[in-house]
Amino acid sequence: MEANVGKVKENEPLSQHTTMKIGGPADIFVEPNSIESLRKVMDIVRKHQVTWRAIGRGSNLLVSDGGIEGVVIKIGEGLDELVIDGEEVTVGGGYPLIKLATVISKQGLSGLEFAGGIPGSVGGAVYMNAGAHGSDMSRIVKKAQILFPDGTMEWLTNEQLEFSYRTSVLQTKRPGICIAAVLQMKKGERDAIVAMMQKNKDYRRDTQPWNYPCAGSIFRNPLPNYAGQLIEAAGLKGYAIGGAKISEQHANFIVNTGNAKAKDVLDLISYVKQTIQQKYGIHLETEVEIIGRKS
C-alpha cells in the first residue's frame, strides 16, 4: 500500500483490536492518522477493488478465527478531534465514547450520561445507534459526516441516518464510515450530570462482566422480553463451550475465559438460540456483529 496513509501492517491479529480478544489476522491493517489519509486509503481500496472493513475500538464485534480478507481500517487517533461550542459538540469518529461522556459531563452538558460505560468509539456508536439506560445516540446526533466507499463525503441528518434499535442506515442501506458527528447537548447542573453518569458507569461495572474480555450484549432484546432474563431462566448462566462462557453475572454476555476461539463463541450463540427457541418459541437475534472469513 502506498505511503502517507498512516500505520500499515500485514497479517495483524485482530484479537489485539477487539474487546473480546478474539479474531484471526487482517490481510492488511491500516490506522489512518487524518481524514486525508483515510480518503487515500479508500482511493487505493477502490482502485484495486479490494474488500474492506472499518472498525473502531472493537467492541460489539466478533471476528472469525480465519480473520478478515482485504483491508481493515481502524478509526482512532488522528480522527478524534473534539470541539465544544455552547451546547453543540463536534467530535471525530475515533473519539472514545466513555471519554467523551466524561468530558461533556464535566462541562455541565447533559445528554450523554447513558454512555458512561459504553466502551466503543463515537463512529461505532453512531453506526450501531449505541444506547443504554433508556437513551441512545439517535436522541443527540444532529448530523454525522460519512465517507462512502465511492470516495464521496456527506453530512447525513438525524433523519437520513434512519436510526432504530441498535442500528442505522450505515448498517443497512448505505454502508459508510462515520468520521465525525455533531451532537446536540443541553446545559444542566454539572454536579447532577456527573453524578448520573457515574451512577450509570457503576451500574454497568456492578452488573456486567467487564473484568473478562467480552463484546457487550450478545443478543438484541426481543422486546417486551429481555435476552438476559430468558437465557437465565433457561438455566444457561455459566454454560461454556471451549473458552467461551455465558457470564454468571449477566446472561446476555459471553466472556472469553482466556483461550476462547471465535468458533467457541459461535457454537455457544447457536446453542443459546436453539434452547430459547425450543423453550419459549422466541427467536433471538445477535446484537454483536459477526465478521470475517468463514472458517
PDB file of C-alpha atoms in Angstrom:
ATOM      1  CA  MET A   1       0.000   0.000   0.000  1.00  0.00           C
ATOM      2  CA  GLU A   2       1.254   3.481  -0.845  1.00  0.00           C
ATOM      3  CA  ALA A   3       2.828   5.825   1.673  1.00  0.00           C
ATOM      4  CA  ASN A   4       1.203   8.566   3.761  1.00  0.00           C
ATOM      5  CA  VAL A   5      -1.874   6.623   4.771  1.00  0.00           C
ATOM      6  CA  GLY A   6      -0.914   6.145   8.428  1.00  0.00           C
ATOM      7  CA  LYS A   7       0.362   2.907  10.013  1.00  0.00           C
ATOM      8  CA  VAL A   8       0.144  -0.179   7.802  1.00  0.00           C
ATOM      9  CA  LYS A   9       0.664  -3.779   8.972  1.00  0.00           C
ATOM     10  CA  GLU A  10       0.256  -7.141   7.280  1.00  0.00           C
ATOM     11  CA  ASN A  11      -1.400 -10.158   8.908  1.00  0.00           C
ATOM     12  CA  GLU A  12      -2.224  -8.169  12.040  1.00  0.00           C
ATOM     13  CA  PRO A  13      -4.042 -10.325  14.669  1.00  0.00           C
ATOM     14  CA  LEU A  14      -7.447  -8.752  15.280  1.00  0.00           C
ATOM     15  CA  SER A  15      -7.516 -10.315  18.743  1.00  0.00           C
ATOM     16  CA  GLN A  16      -5.366  -7.296  19.664  1.00  0.00           C
ATOM     17  CA  HIS A  17      -8.033  -4.865  18.416  1.00  0.00           C
ATOM     18  CA  THR A  18     -11.294  -6.298  19.801  1.00  0.00           C
ATOM     19  CA  THR A  19     -12.626  -6.104  23.361  1.00  0.00           C
ATOM     20  CA  MET A  20     -13.302  -9.861  23.204  1.00  0.00           C
ATOM     21  CA  LYS A  21      -9.589 -10.526  22.472  1.00  0.00           C
ATOM     22  CA  ILE A  22     -10.630 -12.916  19.706  1.00  0.00           C
ATOM     23  CA  GLY A  23     -10.024 -12.828  15.951  1.00  0.00           C
ATOM     24  CA  GLY A  24      -7.679 -14.060  13.247  1.00  0.00           C
ATOM     25  CA  PRO A  25      -5.448 -11.780  11.150  1.00  0.00           C
ATOM     26  CA  ALA A  26      -6.373  -8.916   8.841  1.00  0.00           C
ATOM     27  CA  ASP A  27      -4.567  -9.279   5.489  1.00  0.00           C
ATOM     28  CA  ILE A  28      -3.785  -5.553   5.636  1.00  0.00           C
ATOM     29  CA  PHE A  29      -4.396  -3.410   8.720  1.00  0.00           C
ATOM     30  CA  VAL A  30      -4.343   0.381   8.365  1.00  0.00           C
ATOM     31  CA  GLU A  31      -4.615   3.111  11.006  1.00  0.00           C
ATOM     32  CA  PRO A  32      -5.150   6.404   9.139  1.00  0.00           C
ATOM     33  CA  ASN A  33      -3.999   9.475  11.074  1.00  0.00           C
ATOM     34  CA  SER A  34      -6.248  12.049   9.371  1.00  0.00           C
ATOM     35  CA  ILE A  35      -9.314  12.361   7.156  1.00  0.00           C
ATOM     36  CA  GLU A  36      -6.936  12.956   4.236  1.00  0.00           C
ATOM     37  CA  SER A  37      -5.056   9.705   4.870  1.00  0.00           C
ATOM     38  CA  LEU A  38      -8.363   7.842   5.295  1.00  0.00           C
ATOM     39  CA  ARG A  39      -9.512   9.153   1.916  1.00  0.00           C
ATOM     40  CA  LYS A  40      -6.238   7.975   0.384  1.00  0.00           C
ATOM     41  CA  VAL A  41      -6.796   4.502   1.823  1.00  0.00           C
ATOM     42  CA  MET A  42     -10.301   4.411   0.370  1.00  0.00           C
ATOM     43  CA  ASP A  43      -8.986   5.613  -3.012  1.00  0.00           C
ATOM     44  CA  ILE A  44      -6.472   2.730  -3.079  1.00  0.00           C
ATOM     45  CA  VAL A  45      -9.103   0.228  -1.946  1.00  0.00           C
ATOM     46  CA  ARG A  46     -11.451   1.401  -4.701  1.00  0.00           C
ATOM     47  CA  LYS A  47      -8.758   1.492  -7.378  1.00  0.00           C
ATOM     48  CA  HIS A  48      -7.664  -2.075  -6.642  1.00  0.00           C
ATOM     49  CA  GLN A  49     -11.205  -3.273  -5.884  1.00  0.00           C
ATOM     50  CA  VAL A  50     -10.125  -4.695  -2.539  1.00  0.00           C
ATOM     51  CA  THR A  51     -12.660  -5.708   0.097  1.00  0.00           C
ATOM     52  CA  TRP A  52     -12.524  -3.501   3.193  1.00  0.00           C
ATOM     53  CA  ARG A  53     -13.964  -3.095   6.637  1.00  0.00           C
ATOM     54  CA  ALA A  54     -13.774  -0.236   9.157  1.00  0.00           C
ATOM     55  CA  ILE A  55     -13.544  -0.854  12.894  1.00  0.00           C
ATOM     56  CA  GLY A  56     -13.385   1.442  15.919  1.00  0.00           C
ATOM     57  CA  ARG A  57     -12.442   0.254  19.400  1.00  0.00           C
ATOM     58  CA  GLY A  58     -13.528  -3.300  18.613  1.00  0.00           C
ATOM     59  CA  SER A  59     -16.476  -3.621  20.994  1.00  0.00           C
ATOM     60  CA  ASN A  60     -19.692  -5.247  19.759  1.00  0.00           C
ATOM     61  CA  LEU A  61     -17.548  -7.245  17.328  1.00  0.00           C
ATOM     62  CA  LEU A  62     -16.750 -10.933  16.919  1.00  0.00           C
ATOM     63  CA  VAL A  63     -14.049 -11.595  14.313  1.00  0.00           C
ATOM     64  CA  SER A  64     -13.811 -15.130  12.960  1.00  0.00           C
ATOM     65  CA  ASP A  65     -10.750 -17.321  13.573  1.00  0.00           C
ATOM     66  CA  GLY A  66      -9.976 -17.071   9.856  1.00  0.00           C
ATOM     67  CA  GLY A  67      -9.533 -13.305  10.168  1.00  0.00           C
ATOM     68  CA  ILE A  68     -10.576 -10.719   7.609  1.00  0.00           C
ATOM     69  CA  GLU A  69      -9.819 -10.685   3.918  1.00  0.00           C
ATOM     70  CA  GLY A  70      -8.629  -7.450   2.320  1.00  0.00           C
ATOM     71  CA  VAL A  71      -8.132  -4.241   4.270  1.00  0.00           C
ATOM     72  CA  VAL A  72      -9.220  -3.439   7.830  1.00  0.00           C
ATOM     73  CA  ILE A  73      -9.248   0.291   8.597  1.00  0.00           C
ATOM     74  CA  LYS A  74      -9.086   1.277  12.262  1.00  0.00           C
ATOM     75  CA  ILE A  75     -10.661   4.650  13.035  1.00  0.00           C
ATOM     76  CA  GLY A  76      -8.886   6.054  16.079  1.00  0.00           C
ATOM     77  CA  GLU A  77      -6.137   8.580  16.769  1.00  0.00           C
ATOM     78  CA  GLY A  78      -5.981  11.369  14.203  1.00  0.00           C
ATOM     79  CA  LEU A  79      -9.743  11.093  13.701  1.00  0.00           C
ATOM     80  CA  ASP A  80     -10.553  12.062  17.269  1.00  0.00           C
ATOM     81  CA  GLU A  81     -10.798  15.860  17.364  1.00  0.00           C
ATOM     82  CA  LEU A  82     -13.253  17.491  19.767  1.00  0.00           C
ATOM     83  CA  VAL A  83     -14.803  20.969  19.591  1.00  0.00           C
ATOM     84  CA  ILE A  84     -17.351  22.158  22.180  1.00  0.00           C
ATOM     85  CA  ASP A  85     -19.314  25.220  21.125  1.00  0.00           C
ATOM     86  CA  GLY A  86     -22.019  26.076  23.644  1.00  0.00           C
ATOM     87  CA  GLU A  87     -24.470  23.179  23.625  1.00  0.00           C
ATOM     88  CA  GLU A  88     -23.155  21.787  20.334  1.00  0.00           C
ATOM     89  CA  VAL A  89     -20.347  19.230  20.283  1.00  0.00           C
ATOM     90  CA  THR A  90     -18.443  18.286  17.122  1.00  0.00           C
ATOM     91  CA  VAL A  91     -16.420  15.123  17.619  1.00  0.00           C
ATOM     92  CA  GLY A  92     -14.323  12.777  15.471  1.00  0.00           C
ATOM     93  CA  GLY A  93     -15.448   9.209  14.792  1.00  0.00           C
ATOM     94  CA  GLY A  94     -12.345   7.834  16.528  1.00  0.00           C
ATOM     95  CA  TYR A  95     -13.016   9.564  19.866  1.00  0.00           C
ATOM     96  CA  PRO A  96     -13.694   7.098  22.733  1.00  0.00           C
ATOM     97  CA  LEU A  97     -17.329   7.329  23.852  1.00  0.00           C
ATOM     98  CA  ILE A  98     -16.654   6.878  27.594  1.00  0.00           C
ATOM     99  CA  LYS A  99     -14.032   9.633  27.483  1.00  0.00           C
ATOM    100  CA  LEU A 100     -16.452  11.923  25.629  1.00  0.00           C
ATOM    101  CA  ALA A 101     -19.229  11.286  28.165  1.00  0.00           C
ATOM    102  CA  THR A 102     -16.803  12.156  30.978  1.00  0.00           C
ATOM    103  CA  VAL A 103     -15.520  15.356  29.330  1.00  0.00           C
ATOM    104  CA  ILE A 104     -19.032  16.520  28.392  1.00  0.00           C
ATOM    105  CA  SER A 105     -20.485  15.897  31.846  1.00  0.00           C
ATOM    106  CA  LYS A 106     -17.716  17.928  33.480  1.00  0.00           C
ATOM    107  CA  GLN A 107     -18.675  20.824  31.187  1.00  0.00           C
ATOM    108  CA  GLY A 108     -22.196  20.707  32.631  1.00  0.00           C
ATOM    109  CA  LEU A 109     -23.656  19.385  29.377  1.00  0.00           C
ATOM    110  CA  SER A 110     -26.417  16.782  29.572  1.00  0.00           C
ATOM    111  CA  GLY A 111     -27.401  14.134  27.013  1.00  0.00           C
ATOM    112  CA  LEU A 112     -24.574  11.606  27.120  1.00  0.00           C
ATOM    113  CA  GLU A 113     -24.981  10.316  30.673  1.00  0.00           C
ATOM    114  CA  PHE A 114     -26.239   6.981  29.272  1.00  0.00           C
ATOM    115  CA  ALA A 115     -22.860   6.391  27.592  1.00  0.00           C
ATOM    116  CA  GLY A 116     -20.835   6.420  30.819  1.00  0.00           C
ATOM    117  CA  GLY A 117     -19.926   2.755  30.473  1.00  0.00           C
ATOM    118  CA  ILE A 118     -20.156   2.057  26.729  1.00  0.00           C
ATOM    119  CA  PRO A 119     -16.673   1.000  25.570  1.00  0.00           C
ATOM    120  CA  GLY A 120     -16.832   1.979  21.892  1.00  0.00           C
ATOM    121  CA  SER A 121     -15.898   4.925  19.686  1.00  0.00           C
ATOM    122  CA  VAL A 122     -18.192   7.741  18.557  1.00  0.00           C
ATOM    123  CA  GLY A 123     -18.199   6.403  14.980  1.00  0.00           C
ATOM    124  CA  GLY A 124     -19.137   2.916  16.132  1.00  0.00           C
ATOM    125  CA  ALA A 125     -21.816   4.342  18.433  1.00  0.00           C
ATOM    126  CA  VAL A 126     -23.422   6.225  15.524  1.00  0.00           C
ATOM    127  CA  TYR A 127     -23.101   3.171  13.238  1.00  0.00           C
ATOM    128  CA  MET A 128     -24.998   0.921  15.663  1.00  0.00           C
ATOM    129  CA  ASN A 129     -27.079   3.571  17.490  1.00  0.00           C
ATOM    130  CA  ALA A 130     -25.491   2.584  20.791  1.00  0.00           C
ATOM    131  CA  GLY A 131     -27.640   3.068  23.845  1.00  0.00           C
ATOM    132  CA  ALA A 132     -28.323   2.217  27.472  1.00  0.00           C
ATOM    133  CA  HIS A 133     -30.486   3.349  30.394  1.00  0.00           C
ATOM    134  CA  GLY A 134     -33.418   4.275  28.152  1.00  0.00           C
ATOM    135  CA  SER A 135     -31.492   6.549  25.805  1.00  0.00           C
ATOM    136  CA  ASP A 136     -29.338   6.204  22.697  1.00  0.00           C
ATOM    137  CA  MET A 137     -27.354   8.117  20.075  1.00  0.00           C
ATOM    138  CA  SER A 138     -30.451   8.907  17.996  1.00  0.00           C
ATOM    139  CA  ARG A 139     -31.555  11.347  20.729  1.00  0.00           C
ATOM    140  CA  ILE A 140     -28.451  13.534  20.488  1.00  0.00           C
ATOM    141  CA  VAL A 141     -26.977  13.209  16.958  1.00  0.00           C
ATOM    142  CA  LYS A 142     -27.845  16.265  14.828  1.00  0.00           C
ATOM    143  CA  LYS A 143     -25.824  15.049  11.860  1.00  0.00           C
ATOM    144  CA  ALA A 144     -22.868  12.814  11.024  1.00  0.00           C
ATOM    145  CA  GLN A 145     -20.141  13.115   8.406  1.00  0.00           C
ATOM    146  CA  ILE A 146     -19.880   9.904   6.402  1.00  0.00           C
ATOM    147  CA  LEU A 147     -17.201   8.759   3.984  1.00  0.00           C
ATOM    148  CA  PHE A 148     -18.772   6.446   1.424  1.00  0.00           C
ATOM    149  CA  PRO A 149     -16.916   3.703  -0.486  1.00  0.00           C
ATOM    150  CA  ASP A 150     -17.118   5.711  -3.751  1.00  0.00           C
ATOM    151  CA  GLY A 151     -14.984   8.432  -2.130  1.00  0.00           C
ATOM    152  CA  THR A 152     -17.781  10.938  -1.561  1.00  0.00           C
ATOM    153  CA  MET A 153     -18.186  12.575   1.816  1.00  0.00           C
ATOM    154  CA  GLU A 154     -21.558  13.744   3.027  1.00  0.00           C
ATOM    155  CA  TRP A 155     -23.211  15.073   6.173  1.00  0.00           C
ATOM    156  CA  LEU A 156     -26.317  12.979   6.914  1.00  0.00           C
ATOM    157  CA  THR A 157     -29.003  14.469   9.150  1.00  0.00           C
ATOM    158  CA  ASN A 158     -30.526  12.545  12.050  1.00  0.00           C
ATOM    159  CA  GLU A 159     -33.489  11.641   9.787  1.00  0.00           C
ATOM    160  CA  GLN A 160     -31.220  10.472   6.953  1.00  0.00           C
ATOM    161  CA  LEU A 161     -29.298   8.233   9.379  1.00  0.00           C
ATOM    162  CA  GLU A 162     -32.560   6.268   9.868  1.00  0.00           C
ATOM    163  CA  PHE A 163     -31.781   5.259  13.430  1.00  0.00           C
ATOM    164  CA  SER A 164     -33.704   2.413  15.021  1.00  0.00           C
ATOM    165  CA  TYR A 165     -32.978  -0.085  17.801  1.00  0.00           C
ATOM    166  CA  ARG A 166     -29.184  -0.691  17.697  1.00  0.00           C
ATOM    167  CA  THR A 167     -28.921   0.084  14.010  1.00  0.00           C
ATOM    168  CA  SER A 168     -28.696   2.878  11.420  1.00  0.00           C
ATOM    169  CA  VAL A 169     -28.705   3.346   7.664  1.00  0.00           C
ATOM    170  CA  LEU A 170     -24.918   2.728   7.756  1.00  0.00           C
ATOM    171  CA  GLN A 171     -25.542  -0.906   8.678  1.00  0.00           C
ATOM    172  CA  THR A 172     -28.372  -1.420   6.243  1.00  0.00           C
ATOM    173  CA  LYS A 173     -28.770   0.592   3.038  1.00  0.00           C
ATOM    174  CA  ARG A 174     -25.752   2.894   2.857  1.00  0.00           C
ATOM    175  CA  PRO A 175     -22.516   1.364   4.172  1.00  0.00           C
ATOM    176  CA  GLY A 176     -20.016   4.056   5.076  1.00  0.00           C
ATOM    177  CA  ILE A 177     -17.561   5.250   7.716  1.00  0.00           C
ATOM    178  CA  CYS A 178     -18.664   7.792  10.320  1.00  0.00           C
ATOM    179  CA  ILE A 179     -15.738  10.193  10.558  1.00  0.00           C
ATOM    180  CA  ALA A 180     -17.402  12.889  12.670  1.00  0.00           C
ATOM    181  CA  ALA A 181     -20.659  13.742  14.381  1.00  0.00           C
ATOM    182  CA  VAL A 182     -22.360  16.876  15.647  1.00  0.00           C
ATOM    183  CA  LEU A 183     -24.170  16.229  18.928  1.00  0.00           C
ATOM    184  CA  GLN A 184     -26.827  18.434  20.499  1.00  0.00           C
ATOM    185  CA  MET A 185     -26.396  18.669  24.255  1.00  0.00           C
ATOM    186  CA  LYS A 186     -28.341  20.607  26.891  1.00  0.00           C
ATOM    187  CA  LYS A 187     -26.927  22.836  29.614  1.00  0.00           C
ATOM    188  CA  GLY A 188     -27.606  21.393  33.040  1.00  0.00           C
ATOM    189  CA  GLU A 189     -26.441  21.209  36.615  1.00  0.00           C
ATOM    190  CA  ARG A 190     -22.851  19.967  36.397  1.00  0.00           C
ATOM    191  CA  ASP A 191     -22.750  18.002  39.664  1.00  0.00           C
ATOM    192  CA  ALA A 192     -26.070  16.264  38.939  1.00  0.00           C
ATOM    193  CA  ILE A 193     -24.914  15.308  35.417  1.00  0.00           C
ATOM    194  CA  VAL A 194     -21.562  13.955  36.666  1.00  0.00           C
ATOM    195  CA  ALA A 195     -23.349  12.002  39.424  1.00  0.00           C
ATOM    196  CA  MET A 196     -25.832  10.462  36.957  1.00  0.00           C
ATOM    197  CA  MET A 197     -23.055   9.459  34.574  1.00  0.00           C
ATOM    198  CA  GLN A 198     -21.054   7.917  37.428  1.00  0.00           C
ATOM    199  CA  LYS A 199     -24.168   6.048  38.588  1.00  0.00           C
ATOM    200  CA  ASN A 200     -24.636   4.580  35.093  1.00  0.00           C
ATOM    201  CA  LYS A 201     -20.928   3.675  34.941  1.00  0.00           C
ATOM    202  CA  ASP A 202     -21.081   1.981  38.360  1.00  0.00           C
ATOM    203  CA  TYR A 203     -24.250   0.100  37.375  1.00  0.00           C
ATOM    204  CA  ARG A 204     -22.519  -1.336  34.314  1.00  0.00           C
ATOM    205  CA  ARG A 205     -19.460  -2.262  36.340  1.00  0.00           C
ATOM    206  CA  ASP A 206     -21.572  -3.957  39.019  1.00  0.00           C
ATOM    207  CA  THR A 207     -23.932  -5.836  36.689  1.00  0.00           C
ATOM    208  CA  GLN A 208     -21.777  -6.647  33.668  1.00  0.00           C
ATOM    209  CA  PRO A 209     -18.619  -8.775  33.428  1.00  0.00           C
ATOM    210  CA  TRP A 210     -16.103  -6.240  32.107  1.00  0.00           C
ATOM    211  CA  ASN A 211     -13.376  -7.918  34.173  1.00  0.00           C
ATOM    212  CA  TYR A 212     -13.289 -10.526  31.377  1.00  0.00           C
ATOM    213  CA  PRO A 213     -12.788  -9.881  27.663  1.00  0.00           C
ATOM    214  CA  CYS A 214     -16.269  -9.605  26.145  1.00  0.00           C
ATOM    215  CA  ALA A 215     -18.053  -7.811  23.324  1.00  0.00           C
ATOM    216  CA  GLY A 216     -21.003  -6.327  25.217  1.00  0.00           C
ATOM    217  CA  SER A 217     -24.558  -7.630  24.793  1.00  0.00           C
ATOM    218  CA  ILE A 218     -24.590 -10.654  22.504  1.00  0.00           C
ATOM    219  CA  PHE A 219     -28.313 -10.649  21.649  1.00  0.00           C
ATOM    220  CA  ARG A 220     -30.817  -7.909  20.895  1.00  0.00           C
ATOM    221  CA  ASN A 221     -33.659  -7.767  23.394  1.00  0.00           C
ATOM    222  CA  PRO A 222     -36.761  -9.403  21.845  1.00  0.00           C
ATOM    223  CA  LEU A 223     -38.991  -6.767  23.481  1.00  0.00           C
ATOM    224  CA  PRO A 224     -41.046  -6.868  25.642  1.00  0.00           C
ATOM    225  CA  ASN A 225     -38.751  -9.712  26.769  1.00  0.00           C
ATOM    226  CA  TYR A 226     -35.093  -9.305  27.684  1.00  0.00           C
ATOM    227  CA  ALA A 227     -32.486 -11.669  26.252  1.00  0.00           C
ATOM    228  CA  GLY A 228     -30.545 -11.906  29.532  1.00  0.00           C
ATOM    229  CA  GLN A 229     -33.660 -12.832  31.512  1.00  0.00           C
ATOM    230  CA  LEU A 230     -34.671 -15.530  29.014  1.00  0.00           C
ATOM    231  CA  ILE A 231     -31.173 -17.046  28.964  1.00  0.00           C
ATOM    232  CA  GLU A 232     -31.010 -17.003  32.771  1.00  0.00           C
ATOM    233  CA  ALA A 233     -34.494 -18.523  33.099  1.00  0.00           C
ATOM    234  CA  ALA A 234     -33.383 -21.316  30.736  1.00  0.00           C
ATOM    235  CA  GLY A 235     -30.641 -22.176  33.242  1.00  0.00           C
ATOM    236  CA  LEU A 236     -27.785 -21.295  30.894  1.00  0.00           C
ATOM    237  CA  LYS A 237     -25.741 -18.955  33.129  1.00  0.00           C
ATOM    238  CA  GLY A 238     -22.223 -20.361  33.387  1.00  0.00           C
ATOM    239  CA  TYR A 239     -22.686 -22.738  30.425  1.00  0.00           C
ATOM    240  CA  ALA A 240     -19.412 -22.995  28.493  1.00  0.00           C
ATOM    241  CA  ILE A 241     -18.099 -24.300  25.191  1.00  0.00           C
ATOM    242  CA  GLY A 242     -14.314 -24.308  24.992  1.00  0.00           C
ATOM    243  CA  GLY A 243     -13.005 -20.994  26.336  1.00  0.00           C
ATOM    244  CA  ALA A 244     -16.329 -19.175  25.823  1.00  0.00           C
ATOM    245  CA  LYS A 245     -18.775 -18.978  28.714  1.00  0.00           C
ATOM    246  CA  ILE A 246     -22.146 -17.377  29.391  1.00  0.00           C
ATOM    247  CA  SER A 247     -21.414 -14.894  32.152  1.00  0.00           C
ATOM    248  CA  GLU A 248     -22.691 -15.772  35.595  1.00  0.00           C
ATOM    249  CA  GLN A 249     -23.032 -12.034  36.226  1.00  0.00           C
ATOM    250  CA  HIS A 250     -25.212 -11.192  33.191  1.00  0.00           C
ATOM    251  CA  ALA A 251     -26.618 -13.899  30.937  1.00  0.00           C
ATOM    252  CA  ASN A 252     -26.605 -11.725  27.779  1.00  0.00           C
ATOM    253  CA  PHE A 253     -22.800 -11.604  27.894  1.00  0.00           C
ATOM    254  CA  ILE A 254     -20.413 -14.252  26.627  1.00  0.00           C
ATOM    255  CA  VAL A 255     -16.959 -13.937  28.152  1.00  0.00           C
ATOM    256  CA  ASN A 256     -13.581 -15.143  26.941  1.00  0.00           C
ATOM    257  CA  THR A 257     -12.195 -17.089  29.904  1.00  0.00           C
ATOM    258  CA  GLY A 258      -8.689 -16.898  28.443  1.00  0.00           C
ATOM    259  CA  ASN A 259      -8.288 -19.017  25.339  1.00  0.00           C
ATOM    260  CA  ALA A 260     -11.637 -18.811  23.529  1.00  0.00           C
ATOM    261  CA  LYS A 261     -11.800 -19.122  19.763  1.00  0.00           C
ATOM    262  CA  ALA A 262     -14.465 -17.429  17.664  1.00  0.00           C
ATOM    263  CA  LYS A 263     -15.797 -20.934  16.924  1.00  0.00           C
ATOM    264  CA  ASP A 264     -16.446 -21.498  20.661  1.00  0.00           C
ATOM    265  CA  VAL A 265     -18.462 -18.256  20.818  1.00  0.00           C
ATOM    266  CA  LEU A 266     -20.397 -19.051  17.620  1.00  0.00           C
ATOM    267  CA  ASP A 267     -21.217 -22.555  18.872  1.00  0.00           C
ATOM    268  CA  LEU A 268     -22.405 -21.077  22.169  1.00  0.00           C
ATOM    269  CA  ILE A 269     -24.539 -18.454  20.362  1.00  0.00           C
ATOM    270  CA  SER A 270     -26.080 -21.234  18.277  1.00  0.00           C
ATOM    271  CA  TYR A 271     -26.789 -23.361  21.367  1.00  0.00           C
ATOM    272  CA  VAL A 272     -28.454 -20.429  23.185  1.00  0.00           C
ATOM    273  CA  LYS A 273     -30.622 -19.565  20.154  1.00  0.00           C
ATOM    274  CA  GLN A 274     -31.722 -23.183  19.806  1.00  0.00           C
ATOM    275  CA  THR A 275     -32.517 -23.509  23.532  1.00  0.00           C
ATOM    276  CA  ILE A 276     -34.548 -20.263  23.702  1.00  0.00           C
ATOM    277  CA  GLN A 277     -36.444 -21.172  20.525  1.00  0.00           C
ATOM    278  CA  GLN A 278     -37.317 -24.619  21.897  1.00  0.00           C
ATOM    279  CA  LYS A 279     -38.230 -23.445  25.420  1.00  0.00           C
ATOM    280  CA  TYR A 280     -40.062 -20.190  24.683  1.00  0.00           C
ATOM    281  CA  GLY A 281     -40.672 -20.094  20.931  1.00  0.00           C
ATOM    282  CA  ILE A 282     -38.658 -16.856  20.765  1.00  0.00           C
ATOM    283  CA  HIS A 283     -36.043 -16.251  18.077  1.00  0.00           C
ATOM    284  CA  LEU A 284     -33.002 -14.377  19.379  1.00  0.00           C
ATOM    285  CA  GLU A 285     -31.067 -12.122  17.004  1.00  0.00           C
ATOM    286  CA  THR A 286     -27.448 -11.256  17.633  1.00  0.00           C
ATOM    287  CA  GLU A 287     -26.577  -7.682  18.523  1.00  0.00           C
ATOM    288  CA  VAL A 288     -22.846  -8.367  18.320  1.00  0.00           C
ATOM    289  CA  GLU A 289     -21.627  -8.046  14.736  1.00  0.00           C
ATOM    290  CA  ILE A 290     -20.029 -11.238  13.395  1.00  0.00           C
ATOM    291  CA  ILE A 291     -17.495 -10.624  10.653  1.00  0.00           C
ATOM    292  CA  GLY A 292     -14.591 -12.302   8.853  1.00  0.00           C
ATOM    293  CA  ARG A 293     -13.783 -15.358   6.786  1.00  0.00           C
ATOM    294  CA  LYS A 294     -15.944 -18.388   7.337  1.00  0.00           C
ATOM    295  CA  SER A 295     -13.658 -20.953   8.957  1.00  0.00           C
TER     296      SER A 295
END
